[in-house]
C-alpha positions as YAML, in Angstrom:
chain: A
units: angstrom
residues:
- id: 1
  name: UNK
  ca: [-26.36, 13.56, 33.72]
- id: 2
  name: UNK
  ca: [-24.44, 10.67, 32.77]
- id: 3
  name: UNK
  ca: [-21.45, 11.78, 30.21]
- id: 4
  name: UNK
  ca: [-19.57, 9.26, 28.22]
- id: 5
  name: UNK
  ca: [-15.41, 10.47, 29.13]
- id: 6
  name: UNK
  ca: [-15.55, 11.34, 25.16]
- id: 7
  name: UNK
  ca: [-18.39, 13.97, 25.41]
- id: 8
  name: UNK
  ca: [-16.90, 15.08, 29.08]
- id: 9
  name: UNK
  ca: [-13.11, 15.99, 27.30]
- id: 10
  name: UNK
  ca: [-15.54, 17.95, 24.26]
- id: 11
  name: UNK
  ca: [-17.22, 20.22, 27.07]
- id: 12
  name: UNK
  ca: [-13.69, 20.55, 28.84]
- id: 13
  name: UNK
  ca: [-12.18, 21.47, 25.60]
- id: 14
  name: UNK
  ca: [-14.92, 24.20, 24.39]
- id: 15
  name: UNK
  ca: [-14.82, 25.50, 27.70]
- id: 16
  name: UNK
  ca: [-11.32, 26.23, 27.53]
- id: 17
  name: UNK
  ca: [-11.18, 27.49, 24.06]
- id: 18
  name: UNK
  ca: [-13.98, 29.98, 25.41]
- id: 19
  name: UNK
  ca: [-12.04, 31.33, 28.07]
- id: 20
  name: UNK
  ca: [-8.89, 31.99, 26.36]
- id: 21
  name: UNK
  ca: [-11.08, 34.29, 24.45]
- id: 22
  name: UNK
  ca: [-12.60, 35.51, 27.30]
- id: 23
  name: UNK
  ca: [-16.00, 34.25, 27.55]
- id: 24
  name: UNK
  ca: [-16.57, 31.81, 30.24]
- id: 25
  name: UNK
  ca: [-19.09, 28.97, 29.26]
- id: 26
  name: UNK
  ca: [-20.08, 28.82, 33.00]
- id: 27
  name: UNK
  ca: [-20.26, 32.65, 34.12]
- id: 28
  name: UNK
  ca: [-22.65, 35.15, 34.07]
- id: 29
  name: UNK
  ca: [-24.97, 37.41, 35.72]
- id: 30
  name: UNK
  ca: [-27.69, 36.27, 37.45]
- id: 31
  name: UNK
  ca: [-29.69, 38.44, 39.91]
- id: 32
  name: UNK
  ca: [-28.86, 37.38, 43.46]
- id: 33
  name: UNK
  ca: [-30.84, 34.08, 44.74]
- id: 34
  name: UNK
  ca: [-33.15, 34.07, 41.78]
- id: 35
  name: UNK
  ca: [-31.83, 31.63, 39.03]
- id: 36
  name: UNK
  ca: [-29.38, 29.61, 40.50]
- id: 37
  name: UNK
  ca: [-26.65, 29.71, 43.00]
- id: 38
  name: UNK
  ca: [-23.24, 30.01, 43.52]
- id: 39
  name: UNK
  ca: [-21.01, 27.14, 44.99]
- id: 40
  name: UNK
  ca: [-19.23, 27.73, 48.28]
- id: 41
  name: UNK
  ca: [-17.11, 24.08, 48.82]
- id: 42
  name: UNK
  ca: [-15.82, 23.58, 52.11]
- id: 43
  name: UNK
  ca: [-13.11, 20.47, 52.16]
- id: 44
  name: UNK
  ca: [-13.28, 18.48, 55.41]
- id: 45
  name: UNK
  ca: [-10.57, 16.32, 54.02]
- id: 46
  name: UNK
  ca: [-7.07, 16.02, 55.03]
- id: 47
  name: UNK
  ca: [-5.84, 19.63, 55.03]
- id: 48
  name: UNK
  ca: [-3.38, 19.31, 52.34]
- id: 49
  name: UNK
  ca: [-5.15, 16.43, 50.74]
- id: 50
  name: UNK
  ca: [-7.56, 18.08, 47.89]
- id: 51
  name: UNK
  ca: [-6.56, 20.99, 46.05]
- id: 52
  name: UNK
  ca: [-9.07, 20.86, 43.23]
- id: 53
  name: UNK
  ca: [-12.85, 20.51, 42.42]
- id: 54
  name: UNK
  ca: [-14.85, 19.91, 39.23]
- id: 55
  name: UNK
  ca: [-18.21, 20.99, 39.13]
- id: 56
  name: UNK
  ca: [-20.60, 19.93, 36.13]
- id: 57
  name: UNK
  ca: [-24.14, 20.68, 35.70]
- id: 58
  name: UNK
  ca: [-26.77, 23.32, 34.53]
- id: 59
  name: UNK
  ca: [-25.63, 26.80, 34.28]
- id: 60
  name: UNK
  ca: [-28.80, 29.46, 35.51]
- id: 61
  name: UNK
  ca: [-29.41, 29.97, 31.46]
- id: 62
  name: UNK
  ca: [-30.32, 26.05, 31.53]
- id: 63
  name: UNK
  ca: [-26.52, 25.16, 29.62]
- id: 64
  name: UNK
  ca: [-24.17, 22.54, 30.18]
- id: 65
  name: UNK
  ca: [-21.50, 23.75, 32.41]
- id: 66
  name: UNK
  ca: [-18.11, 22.13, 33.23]
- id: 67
  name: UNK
  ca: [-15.99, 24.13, 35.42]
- id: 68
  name: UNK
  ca: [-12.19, 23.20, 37.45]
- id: 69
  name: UNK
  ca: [-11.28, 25.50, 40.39]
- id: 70
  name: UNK
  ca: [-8.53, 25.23, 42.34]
- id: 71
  name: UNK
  ca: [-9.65, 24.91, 46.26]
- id: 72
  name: UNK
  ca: [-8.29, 25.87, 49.57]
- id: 73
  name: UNK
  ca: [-7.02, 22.96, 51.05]
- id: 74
  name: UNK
  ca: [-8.75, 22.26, 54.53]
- id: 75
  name: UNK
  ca: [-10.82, 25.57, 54.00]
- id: 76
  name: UNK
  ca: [-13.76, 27.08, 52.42]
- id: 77
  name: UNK
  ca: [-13.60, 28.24, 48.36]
- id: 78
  name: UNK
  ca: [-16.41, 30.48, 46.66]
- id: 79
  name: UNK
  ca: [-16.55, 29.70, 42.87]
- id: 80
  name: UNK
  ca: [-17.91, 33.14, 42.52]
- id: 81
  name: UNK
  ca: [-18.98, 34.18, 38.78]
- id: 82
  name: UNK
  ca: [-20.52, 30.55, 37.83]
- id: 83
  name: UNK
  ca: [-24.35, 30.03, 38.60]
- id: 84
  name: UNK
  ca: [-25.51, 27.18, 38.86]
- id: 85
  name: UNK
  ca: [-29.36, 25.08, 38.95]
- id: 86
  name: UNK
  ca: [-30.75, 21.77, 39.22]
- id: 87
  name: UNK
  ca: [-28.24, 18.38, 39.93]
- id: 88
  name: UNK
  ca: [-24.61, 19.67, 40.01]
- id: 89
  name: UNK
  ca: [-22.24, 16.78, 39.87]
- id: 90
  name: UNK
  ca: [-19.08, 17.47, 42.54]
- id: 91
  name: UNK
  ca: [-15.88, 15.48, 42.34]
- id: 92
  name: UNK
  ca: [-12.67, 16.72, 44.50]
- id: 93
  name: UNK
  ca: [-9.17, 16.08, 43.08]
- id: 94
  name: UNK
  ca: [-5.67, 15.31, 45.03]
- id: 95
  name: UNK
  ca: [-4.15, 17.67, 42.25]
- id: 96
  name: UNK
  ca: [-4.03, 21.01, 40.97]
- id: 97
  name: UNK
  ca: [-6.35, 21.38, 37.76]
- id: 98
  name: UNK
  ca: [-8.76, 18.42, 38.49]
- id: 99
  name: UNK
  ca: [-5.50, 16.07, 36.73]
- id: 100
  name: UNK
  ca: [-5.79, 12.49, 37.35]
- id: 101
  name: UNK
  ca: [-8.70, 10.56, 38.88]
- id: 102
  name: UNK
  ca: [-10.94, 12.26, 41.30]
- id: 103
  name: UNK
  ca: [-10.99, 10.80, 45.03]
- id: 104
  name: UNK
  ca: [-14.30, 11.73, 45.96]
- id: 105
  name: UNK
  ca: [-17.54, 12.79, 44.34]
- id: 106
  name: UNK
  ca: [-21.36, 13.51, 45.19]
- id: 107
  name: UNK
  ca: [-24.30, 15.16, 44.20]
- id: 108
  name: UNK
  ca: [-26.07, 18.40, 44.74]
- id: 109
  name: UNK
  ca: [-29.92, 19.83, 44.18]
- id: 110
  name: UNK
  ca: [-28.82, 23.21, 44.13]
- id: 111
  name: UNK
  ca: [-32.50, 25.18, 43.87]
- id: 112
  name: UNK
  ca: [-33.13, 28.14, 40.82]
- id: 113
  name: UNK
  ca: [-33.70, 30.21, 43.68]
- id: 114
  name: UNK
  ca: [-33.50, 31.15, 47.36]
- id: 115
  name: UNK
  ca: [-32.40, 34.12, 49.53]
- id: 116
  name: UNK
  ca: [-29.16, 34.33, 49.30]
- id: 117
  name: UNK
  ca: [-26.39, 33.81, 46.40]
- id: 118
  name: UNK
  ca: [-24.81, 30.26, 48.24]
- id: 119
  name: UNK
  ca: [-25.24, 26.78, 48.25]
- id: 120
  name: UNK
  ca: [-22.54, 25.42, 50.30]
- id: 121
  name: UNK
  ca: [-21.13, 21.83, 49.53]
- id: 122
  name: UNK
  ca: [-18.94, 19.73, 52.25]
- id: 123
  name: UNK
  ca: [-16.09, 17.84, 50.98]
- id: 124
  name: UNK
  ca: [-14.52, 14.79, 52.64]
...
């Protein structure tokens, strides 16, 4: 899933132009551990050091999803409302808003389905 910055800031922007009108590019219904899951992060960092995460991948309708949450610092966050499948890109922030450059990133297979509504991601 390689994105040029150029085609990253386009996703970023339609994303936000959907949710000021309400519709959220990333959320949805899905029914509970059958296509896609649900991101609980858990930040084994600092406490105080990461206060954001961006998450970019596959949505559970198969779209292109770009998402910035603001975490709990030393804690566990549940992006609840955005399903996710297939490789989910991860990248933690030292700001509010995903601003600035990340300072740490990975990847995730989350699967289309499992019991449960979870995959759980550790942050360092």
């Amino acid at each position: 899933m390689s994105k040029n910055f150029a085609a990253r800031a386009a996703v970023a922007a339609g994303s936000l132009a959907l949710a000021a009108t309400g519709v959220l590019g990333g959320a949805g219904t899905a029914a509970a551990g059958s296509n896609g899951q649900q991101i609980a992060y858990t930040d084994h960092a600092t406490p105080g050091l990461r206060h954001s995460i961006e998450l970019y991948g596959y949505n559970h309708n198969g779209e292109e999803s770009l998402g910035c949450f603001n975490i709990n610092s030393g804690g566990t966050t549940y992006v609840s409302g955005w399903w996710w499948r297939g490789d989910l890109t991860v990248k933690s922030y030292n700001s509010y808003n995903c601003q600035n450059s990340y300072s740490w990133g990975t990847h995730v297979a989350v699967p289309y389905s499992q019991n449960g509504d979870w995959t759980y991601v550790t942050g360092y």
